[in-house]
């Protein structure tokens, strides 16, 4: 990505908005921006790629609740509420089926420790006014007969749904194209700044792209774009996740009818069954910089734990193993809206909830791009909450000094 500095040889192209990064977050921002009448361009060598190619697609505002993340919960819930309308609008605009399923989630416990942990989560959910129902082990198995006999109890959360993130990404590319977003399929090498304002980027092929506003939506790479002043660098780090894909035979009906999740030996595990017959099993969580290697240990642990939860999975064909990078932030919440550098906005740091947060991010960013301010629901997520220079300090402490290579970012491993 970073190439020696290139002297621009072509005249600049000017847009109202230039989005750097065409993962689902950059795409939804560009789509909403174009819909608001702003001339919008997007730069990414592979729009529609990124973490959505790996993600499970759980829309899990309730079962993803963690202590200390109540502010994030409000945004997660706002986005979950918007999903039905958002999915319908995107399907109308593109004709794409998004694999959106309102099938609910069952979070189960396999031993006494897990059960105690799940009881605490249930209490926290109730204190937060969320809907979830405690079930005995027998009631869990009545809902999902393929669960292991040892399941001790669980939480039924009918409001946590799922979508296929690959289809979501593909639909957003089409929606952007139809809304008139201009795609530049190339890396942005560096941000250009004139005086104290961001003015655009120079791409890897030397093209100068100018814009009134630049949105940095580079996922885990958001803190790496050259030319961004230290004071406004995004404090974002890569958090690796390995995921398996298996195929459920159609003949015997679905192995599972809803998302099933658990914590096994301290490791969060989920099985997400799609209508297509795909079963997604994930995910590891590893702080290893920009490493997207699929490891024997990662695959082994996922299969071992998934087998403990649903013994029948060992009969299924294993069709894909893959690793992706979540864009993690210091408080696990996204960074949305204007930075201290005029003309530069961020839409990044969505960590493990980027798929869930896609609809609300589009709305918040469209508001910020058209008014210069964050709407009420977006205000807690201003990048300014971390203070000037947080990104530079953060990069030093993440073990992510080893920069990524194009190879690691585009790696796909299929068995
Ligand atoms: C294993 C795993 C499981 C997950 N499961 C879920 C889940 O169940 N539910 C959920 O809600 N979320 C989930 N997520 C999280 C979700 O996938 C991410 O939060 C989301 O996809 C991030 O999207 P993004 O667009 O911000 O970043 P990315 O997807 O990383 O996209 C960033 C894009 O920017 C481009 N880019 C970066 N720098 C430049 C540059 N200089 N020039 C041009 N282009 C650039 C890259 O090419 C890339 O296409 C999961 C993630 C992983 C890894």
Coordinates of C-alpha atoms and ligand atoms in Angstrom, one line a residue:
X1 CA 0.0 0.0 0.0
X2 CA 2.5 2.5 1.0
X3 CA 4.6 3.3 -2.0
X4 CA 7.4 5.9 -2.5
X5 CA 6.0 9.4 -2.7
X6 CA 4.8 10.1 -6.2
X7 CA 4.6 13.4 -7.9
X8 CA 1.0 13.9 -9.0
X9 CA 0.9 14.1 -12.8
X10 CA -2.8 14.3 -13.5
X11 CA -5.2 17.1 -12.7
X12 CA -7.1 16.6 -9.4
X13 CA -10.7 15.2 -9.5
X14 CA -13.0 16.9 -7.1
X15 CA -15.9 15.5 -5.2
X16 CA -18.0 16.6 -2.3
X17 CA -17.1 13.4 -0.4
X18 CA -14.3 10.9 -0.8
X19 CA -14.5 7.7 1.2
X20 CA -11.3 5.8 1.8
X21 CA -12.1 2.1 2.3
X22 CA -14.9 0.1 0.8
X23 CA -15.7 -2.4 3.5
X24 CA -19.4 -2.4 4.6
X25 CA -18.8 0.7 6.7
X26 CA -17.3 2.8 3.9
X27 CA -19.9 1.5 1.4
X28 CA -22.9 2.4 3.6
X29 CA -21.4 5.8 4.2
X30 CA -20.9 6.4 0.5
X31 CA -24.4 5.1 -0.3
X32 CA -26.1 7.3 2.2
X33 CA -23.9 10.3 1.2
X34 CA -24.8 9.9 -2.5
X35 CA -28.5 9.5 -1.6
X36 CA -28.3 12.9 0.1
X37 CA -27.2 14.5 -3.2
X38 CA -23.5 14.7 -2.4
X39 CA -21.1 13.9 -5.3
X40 CA -19.3 10.9 -3.7
X41 CA -16.3 8.8 -4.6
X42 CA -14.8 5.7 -2.9
X43 CA -11.3 4.4 -3.1
X44 CA -10.4 0.8 -2.4
X45 CA -8.7 -1.8 -4.5
X46 CA -11.3 -4.4 -3.6
X47 CA -14.6 -2.7 -2.6
X48 CA -16.9 -5.2 -0.8
X49 CA -13.9 -7.1 0.6
X50 CA -12.6 -6.7 4.1
X51 CA -13.8 -8.2 7.3
X52 CA -17.4 -8.8 6.0
X53 CA -16.0 -11.7 3.9
X54 CA -15.2 -13.5 7.1
X55 CA -17.8 -12.3 9.6
X56 CA -20.6 -14.4 10.9
X57 CA -23.2 -11.7 10.6
X58 CA -24.9 -12.0 14.0
X59 CA -27.0 -9.0 14.7
X60 CA -26.5 -9.6 18.4
X61 CA -27.2 -6.4 20.4
X62 CA -28.5 -8.5 23.4
X63 CA -26.2 -11.5 23.5
X64 CA -23.1 -9.4 22.8
X65 CA -23.8 -7.2 25.8
X66 CA -20.7 -6.8 28.0
X67 CA -20.1 -5.0 31.3
X68 CA -19.1 -1.4 30.8
X69 CA -20.5 -1.2 27.3
X70 CA -23.9 0.3 28.0
X71 CA -23.3 3.3 25.8
X72 CA -22.5 1.0 22.9
X73 CA -25.6 -1.0 23.7
X74 CA -27.8 2.0 22.9
X75 CA -26.2 2.3 19.4
X76 CA -26.4 -1.4 18.9
X77 CA -30.1 -1.4 19.7
X78 CA -30.8 1.6 17.5
X79 CA -29.1 -0.2 14.6
X80 CA -30.9 -3.5 15.3
X81 CA -34.3 -1.7 15.3
X82 CA -33.4 -0.2 11.9
X83 CA -32.4 -3.5 10.3
X84 CA -35.8 -4.7 8.9
X85 CA -36.3 -1.4 7.0
X86 CA -32.7 -1.1 6.0
X87 CA -32.6 -4.6 4.6
X88 CA -35.8 -4.1 2.7
X89 CA -34.6 -0.8 1.3
X90 CA -31.3 -2.3 0.2
X91 CA -33.0 -5.3 -1.4
X92 CA -35.4 -3.0 -3.2
X93 CA -32.5 -0.8 -4.5
X94 CA -30.5 -3.8 -5.7
X95 CA -32.6 -6.9 -6.1
X96 CA -30.1 -8.7 -3.8
X97 CA -31.2 -11.3 -1.2
X98 CA -29.2 -10.4 1.9
X99 CA -29.8 -13.7 3.8
X100 CA -31.5 -11.6 6.6
X101 CA -33.1 -14.1 9.1
X102 CA -35.1 -13.1 12.2
X103 CA -34.4 -16.6 13.7
X104 CA -33.3 -15.6 17.2
X105 CA -30.4 -16.8 19.3
X106 CA -29.9 -19.3 22.0
X107 CA -26.9 -18.8 24.3
X108 CA -26.2 -22.0 26.3
X109 CA -24.0 -23.1 29.2
X110 CA -22.1 -26.4 29.2
X111 CA -20.8 -26.5 32.8
X112 CA -21.5 -24.9 36.2
X113 CA -19.0 -22.0 35.5
X114 CA -20.6 -21.2 32.2
X115 CA -24.0 -21.4 33.8
X116 CA -23.0 -18.9 36.5
X117 CA -21.6 -16.6 33.8
X118 CA -24.8 -16.8 31.8
X119 CA -26.9 -16.1 34.8
X120 CA -24.9 -12.9 35.4
X121 CA -25.4 -11.9 31.8
X122 CA -29.1 -12.6 32.1
X123 CA -29.3 -10.3 35.2
X124 CA -27.4 -7.6 33.3
X125 CA -29.7 -7.9 30.4
X126 CA -32.8 -7.6 32.7
X127 CA -31.3 -4.6 34.4
X128 CA -30.8 -3.0 31.0
X129 CA -34.4 -3.6 30.0
X130 CA -33.6 -6.2 27.4
X131 CA -35.8 -9.2 26.5
X132 CA -34.3 -12.6 27.2
X133 CA -35.7 -15.8 28.7
X134 CA -33.9 -18.3 31.0
X135 CA -34.4 -21.9 29.9
X136 CA -33.4 -25.2 31.6
X137 CA -31.1 -27.6 29.7
X138 CA -34.1 -29.7 28.7
X139 CA -35.9 -26.6 27.3
X140 CA -32.8 -25.7 25.3
X141 CA -32.7 -29.2 23.8
X142 CA -36.4 -29.1 23.0
X143 CA -35.7 -26.0 20.9
X144 CA -32.5 -27.3 19.4
X145 CA -32.5 -31.2 19.6
X146 CA -28.9 -31.5 18.2
X147 CA -27.4 -29.8 21.3
X148 CA -25.2 -32.0 23.5
X149 CA -27.1 -33.7 26.4
X150 CA -24.8 -31.9 28.9
X151 CA -26.2 -28.5 28.2
X152 CA -27.0 -27.0 31.6
X153 CA -29.3 -24.1 30.7
X154 CA -29.5 -21.2 28.4
X155 CA -30.9 -17.8 27.4
X156 CA -33.4 -17.5 24.6
X157 CA -33.1 -14.2 22.8
X158 CA -35.6 -13.9 19.9
X159 CA -34.5 -10.4 19.1
X160 CA -30.9 -11.2 18.0
X161 CA -31.0 -12.0 14.3
X162 CA -28.5 -12.6 11.5
X163 CA -27.6 -11.5 8.0
X164 CA -25.1 -12.9 5.4
X165 CA -22.3 -10.2 5.5
X166 CA -20.9 -11.3 2.1
X167 CA -24.3 -10.6 0.5
X168 CA -24.6 -7.4 2.5
X169 CA -21.3 -6.2 1.1
X170 CA -22.2 -7.2 -2.5
X171 CA -25.5 -5.4 -2.3
X172 CA -23.9 -2.3 -0.9
X173 CA -21.5 -2.2 -3.9
X174 CA -24.4 -2.4 -6.3
X175 CA -26.4 0.2 -4.3
X176 CA -23.5 2.6 -4.4
X177 CA -23.0 2.1 -8.2
X178 CA -26.7 2.7 -8.8
X179 CA -26.6 5.9 -6.6
X180 CA -23.8 7.3 -8.7
X181 CA -20.8 6.7 -6.4
X182 CA -17.6 6.8 -8.4
X183 CA -15.2 3.8 -7.6
X184 CA -11.4 4.1 -7.7
X185 CA -10.1 0.5 -7.5
X186 CA -6.7 1.4 -6.0
X187 CA -5.1 2.0 -2.6
X188 CA -5.0 5.5 -1.2
X189 CA -1.4 6.1 -0.4
X190 CA -1.6 9.3 1.6
X191 CA -3.9 12.0 2.8
X192 CA -3.3 15.4 1.4
X193 CA -3.6 18.4 3.7
X194 CA -3.5 22.1 2.8
X195 CA -3.1 24.5 5.7
X196 CA -5.2 23.0 8.4
X197 CA -7.7 21.1 6.3
X198 CA -7.8 17.7 4.6
X199 CA -8.2 18.0 0.9
X200 CA -8.2 14.5 -0.5
X201 CA -5.8 11.6 -1.2
X202 CA -3.0 10.6 -3.6
X203 CA -3.6 7.0 -4.8
X204 CA -0.9 4.3 -5.4
X205 CA -1.0 5.1 -9.1
X206 CA -0.3 8.8 -8.5
X207 CA -3.8 10.1 -9.1
X208 CA -4.8 13.0 -7.0
X209 CA -8.4 12.8 -5.7
X210 CA -9.7 16.0 -4.1
X211 CA -12.8 16.3 -2.0
X212 CA -14.6 18.8 0.3
X213 CA -14.7 16.0 2.9
X214 CA -12.7 12.8 3.3
X215 CA -14.1 9.9 5.3
X216 CA -11.5 7.4 6.6
X217 CA -13.2 4.0 6.7
X218 CA -10.2 1.8 6.4
X219 CA -11.2 -0.8 9.0
X220 CA -8.2 -2.1 10.9
X221 CA -5.9 -0.1 8.6
X222 CA -7.6 3.2 9.5
X223 CA -4.6 4.3 11.6
X224 CA -2.1 3.6 8.9
X225 CA -2.8 6.1 6.1
X226 CA 0.3 8.2 5.5
X227 CA -0.2 12.0 5.8
X228 CA -2.7 11.9 8.6
X229 CA -1.4 14.2 11.3
X230 CA -0.6 12.3 14.6
X231 CA -3.1 14.4 16.5
X232 CA -6.0 12.9 14.6
X233 CA -4.7 9.3 13.9
X234 CA -7.4 6.7 14.5
X235 CA -6.6 4.6 17.6
X236 CA -7.6 1.4 15.8
X237 CA -5.9 -2.0 15.9
X238 CA -6.5 -5.3 14.2
X239 CA -8.1 -8.1 16.2
X240 CA -7.8 -11.4 14.3
X241 CA -10.7 -13.8 14.1
X242 CA -10.6 -17.3 12.6
X243 CA -13.8 -18.8 11.3
X244 CA -14.9 -22.1 9.8
X245 CA -17.7 -22.8 7.2
X246 CA -19.4 -26.2 7.1
X247 CA -22.2 -27.4 4.9
X248 CA -25.4 -28.8 6.4
X249 CA -27.1 -31.4 4.2
X250 CA -30.6 -30.3 3.2
X251 CA -32.0 -33.8 3.2
X252 CA -32.3 -34.1 7.0
X253 CA -33.6 -30.6 7.7
X254 CA -31.4 -27.9 9.4
X255 CA -28.9 -29.1 12.0
X256 CA -29.8 -25.9 14.0
X257 CA -32.8 -23.6 13.5
X258 CA -31.2 -20.5 15.1
X259 CA -27.8 -19.1 16.1
X260 CA -26.4 -21.0 19.1
X261 CA -23.6 -19.5 21.2
X262 CA -21.7 -20.5 24.3
X263 CA -18.5 -19.8 26.2
X264 CA -16.5 -23.0 26.2
X265 CA -13.4 -23.0 28.5
X266 CA -13.5 -19.2 28.5
X267 CA -13.6 -19.0 24.7
X268 CA -16.7 -17.5 23.1
X269 CA -18.1 -19.8 20.4
X270 CA -21.0 -19.4 18.0
X271 CA -22.7 -21.5 15.3
X272 CA -24.7 -19.5 12.8
X273 CA -26.9 -21.6 10.5
X274 CA -27.9 -20.0 7.2
X275 CA -30.9 -20.8 5.0
X276 CA -28.4 -21.7 2.2
X277 CA -27.2 -24.7 4.3
X278 CA -24.0 -22.9 5.3
X279 CA -23.0 -23.3 9.0
X280 CA -20.5 -20.6 10.2
X281 CA -18.5 -21.6 13.3
X282 CA -16.4 -18.9 15.0
X283 CA -14.5 -17.2 16.2
X284 CA -11.1 -16.9 17.7
X285 CA -10.0 -13.5 19.1
X286 CA -6.3 -12.9 18.7
X287 CA -4.1 -9.8 19.0
X288 CA -1.4 -10.6 16.4
X289 CA -1.1 -7.5 14.3
X290 CA -2.1 -7.9 10.6
X291 CA -1.7 -11.6 10.6
X292 CA -4.5 -13.5 8.7
X293 CA -3.0 -17.0 8.8
X294 CA -5.4 -19.8 9.5
X295 CA -3.7 -22.0 12.1
X296 CA -4.1 -25.7 12.9
X297 CA -4.6 -24.6 16.6
X298 CA -7.3 -22.2 15.7
X299 CA -9.2 -24.7 13.6
X300 CA -8.7 -27.4 16.2
X301 CA -10.0 -25.4 19.1
X302 CA -13.1 -24.2 17.1
X303 CA -13.9 -27.8 16.0
X304 CA -13.2 -29.2 19.5
X305 CA -15.5 -26.7 21.2
X306 CA -18.2 -26.8 18.5
X307 CA -18.2 -30.6 18.8
X308 CA -18.7 -30.4 22.5
X309 CA -21.7 -28.1 21.9
X310 CA -23.3 -29.9 18.9
X311 CA -21.6 -33.4 18.5
X312 CA -23.2 -33.9 15.1
X313 CA -21.1 -31.3 13.4
X314 CA -18.2 -33.7 12.9
X315 CA -20.3 -35.4 10.2
X316 CA -20.5 -32.2 8.1
X317 CA -18.2 -31.3 5.2
X318 CA -15.7 -28.5 6.2
X319 CA -15.8 -26.2 3.2
X320 CA -13.8 -23.1 4.2
X321 CA -11.4 -21.8 6.8
X322 CA -10.5 -18.1 6.9
X323 CA -9.3 -15.4 9.1
X324 CA -10.2 -11.7 9.2
X325 CA -9.4 -8.6 11.1
X326 CA -11.9 -6.7 13.3
X327 CA -11.1 -3.0 13.6
X328 CA -10.8 -2.7 17.4
X329 CA -10.8 0.6 19.3
X330 CA -9.8 1.4 22.9
X331 CA -13.4 1.1 24.2
X332 CA -14.7 -1.4 21.7
X333 CA -17.0 1.3 20.3
X334 CA -16.8 2.9 16.8
X335 CA -15.3 6.3 16.0
X336 CA -17.8 8.3 14.0
X337 CA -17.8 11.8 12.5
X338 CA -15.6 14.9 12.3
X339 CA -12.0 14.9 13.7
X340 CA -10.1 17.9 14.9
X341 CA -8.7 18.2 11.3
X342 CA -11.2 20.1 9.2
X343 CA -12.5 18.1 6.3
X344 CA -11.5 14.7 7.8
X345 CA -14.1 12.4 9.3
X346 CA -13.8 8.9 10.7
X347 CA -16.1 5.9 10.3
X348 CA -14.1 3.0 11.9
X349 CA -13.4 1.0 15.0
X350 CA -16.6 -1.1 14.8
X351 CA -14.8 -4.1 16.2
X352 CA -17.1 -7.2 16.6
X353 CA -20.3 -5.3 15.8
X354 CA -19.7 -3.8 12.4
X355 CA -22.3 -5.8 10.6
X356 CA -24.9 -4.9 13.2
X357 CA -23.9 -1.3 13.2
X358 CA -24.1 -0.8 9.4
X359 CA -27.5 0.8 9.2
X360 CA -27.0 3.3 12.0
X361 CA -23.5 4.2 10.8
X362 CA -24.9 5.1 7.4
X363 CA -27.4 7.4 9.0
X364 CA -25.0 9.0 11.5
X365 CA -22.4 9.6 8.8
X366 CA -24.9 11.1 6.3
X367 CA -26.0 13.5 9.0
X368 CA -22.4 14.5 9.8
X369 CA -21.5 15.0 6.1
X370 CA -24.5 17.1 5.4
X371 CA -24.6 19.2 8.6
X372 CA -21.1 19.1 10.0
X373 CA -22.4 17.7 13.3
X374 CA -23.2 14.4 14.8
X375 CA -26.8 13.6 15.5
X376 CA -27.7 12.9 19.1
X377 CA -27.3 9.1 18.9
X378 CA -23.8 9.5 17.4
X379 CA -22.4 12.0 19.8
X380 CA -20.9 9.6 22.3
X381 CA -18.9 8.1 19.5
X382 CA -17.0 11.2 18.4
X383 CA -13.3 10.4 17.6
X384 CA -12.5 13.4 19.8
X385 CA -13.4 11.4 23.0
X386 CA -9.9 9.9 23.0
X387 CA -8.0 13.2 22.9
X388 CA -5.3 14.5 20.5
X389 CA -2.5 12.1 19.7
X390 CA -4.3 9.0 21.0
X391 CA -3.9 7.1 17.7
X392 CA -0.1 7.6 17.6
X393 CA 0.2 6.5 21.3
X394 CA -2.1 3.6 20.7
X395 CA -0.2 2.3 17.6
X396 CA 2.9 2.0 19.7
X397 CA 1.2 -0.2 22.3
X398 CA -0.6 -2.7 20.0
X399 CA 2.2 -4.9 18.8
X400 CA 1.1 -3.8 15.4
X401 CA 4.2 -2.0 14.4
X402 CA 4.8 -4.6 11.7
X403 CA 2.7 -3.1 9.0
X404 CA 0.3 -5.2 6.9
X405 CA 1.1 -6.4 3.4
X406 CA -1.3 -6.6 0.5
X407 CA -0.8 -10.4 0.8
X408 CA -2.0 -10.7 4.4
X409 CA -5.0 -8.6 3.8
X410 CA -6.3 -10.4 0.8
X411 CA -5.4 -14.0 2.0
X412 CA -8.1 -16.5 1.6
X413 CA -7.8 -20.1 2.7
X414 CA -10.2 -22.8 1.5
X415 CA -10.1 -26.5 2.3
Ligands
LIG1 C1 -14.1 -13.3 12.5 C2 -15.0 -12.1 12.5 C3 -16.3 -12.3 12.9 C4 -17.2 -11.2 12.9 N1 -18.5 -11.4 13.2 C5 -19.4 -10.4 13.3 C6 -20.7 -10.6 13.6 O1 -21.2 -11.7 13.8 N2 -21.6 -9.5 13.7 C7 -21.1 -8.2 13.5 O2 -21.9 -7.3 13.6 N3 -19.8 -8.0 13.2 C8 -18.9 -9.0 13.1 N4 -17.6 -8.8 12.7 C9 -17.1 -7.5 12.6 C10 -17.3 -6.8 11.3 O3 -17.1 -7.7 10.3 C11 -16.5 -5.6 11.2 O4 -16.7 -4.7 12.3 C12 -16.8 -4.8 9.9 O5 -16.8 -5.7 8.8 C13 -15.8 -3.7 9.7 O6 -16.0 -3.1 8.5 P1 -15.1 -1.9 7.9 O7 -15.7 -1.5 6.6 O8 -15.0 -0.9 9.0 O9 -13.7 -2.5 7.8 P2 -13.1 -3.6 6.8 O10 -14.1 -4.6 6.5 O11 -11.8 -4.0 7.3 O12 -12.9 -2.8 5.4 C14 -11.9 -1.8 5.3 C15 -11.7 -1.6 3.8 O13 -10.8 -0.5 3.7 C16 -9.9 -0.7 2.7 N5 -8.8 0.1 2.9 C17 -8.0 0.2 4.0 N6 -7.1 1.1 3.9 C18 -7.2 1.6 2.6 C19 -6.4 2.5 1.8 N7 -5.4 3.2 2.3 N8 -6.8 2.8 0.6 C20 -7.9 2.1 0.0 N9 -8.6 1.2 0.7 C21 -8.3 1.0 2.0 C22 -9.6 -2.2 2.7 O14 -9.2 -2.7 1.5 C23 -11.0 -2.8 3.1 O15 -11.7 -3.1 2.0 C24 -16.7 -9.9 12.6 C25 -15.4 -9.7 12.2 C26 -14.6 -10.8 12.1 C27 -13.2 -10.6 11.7

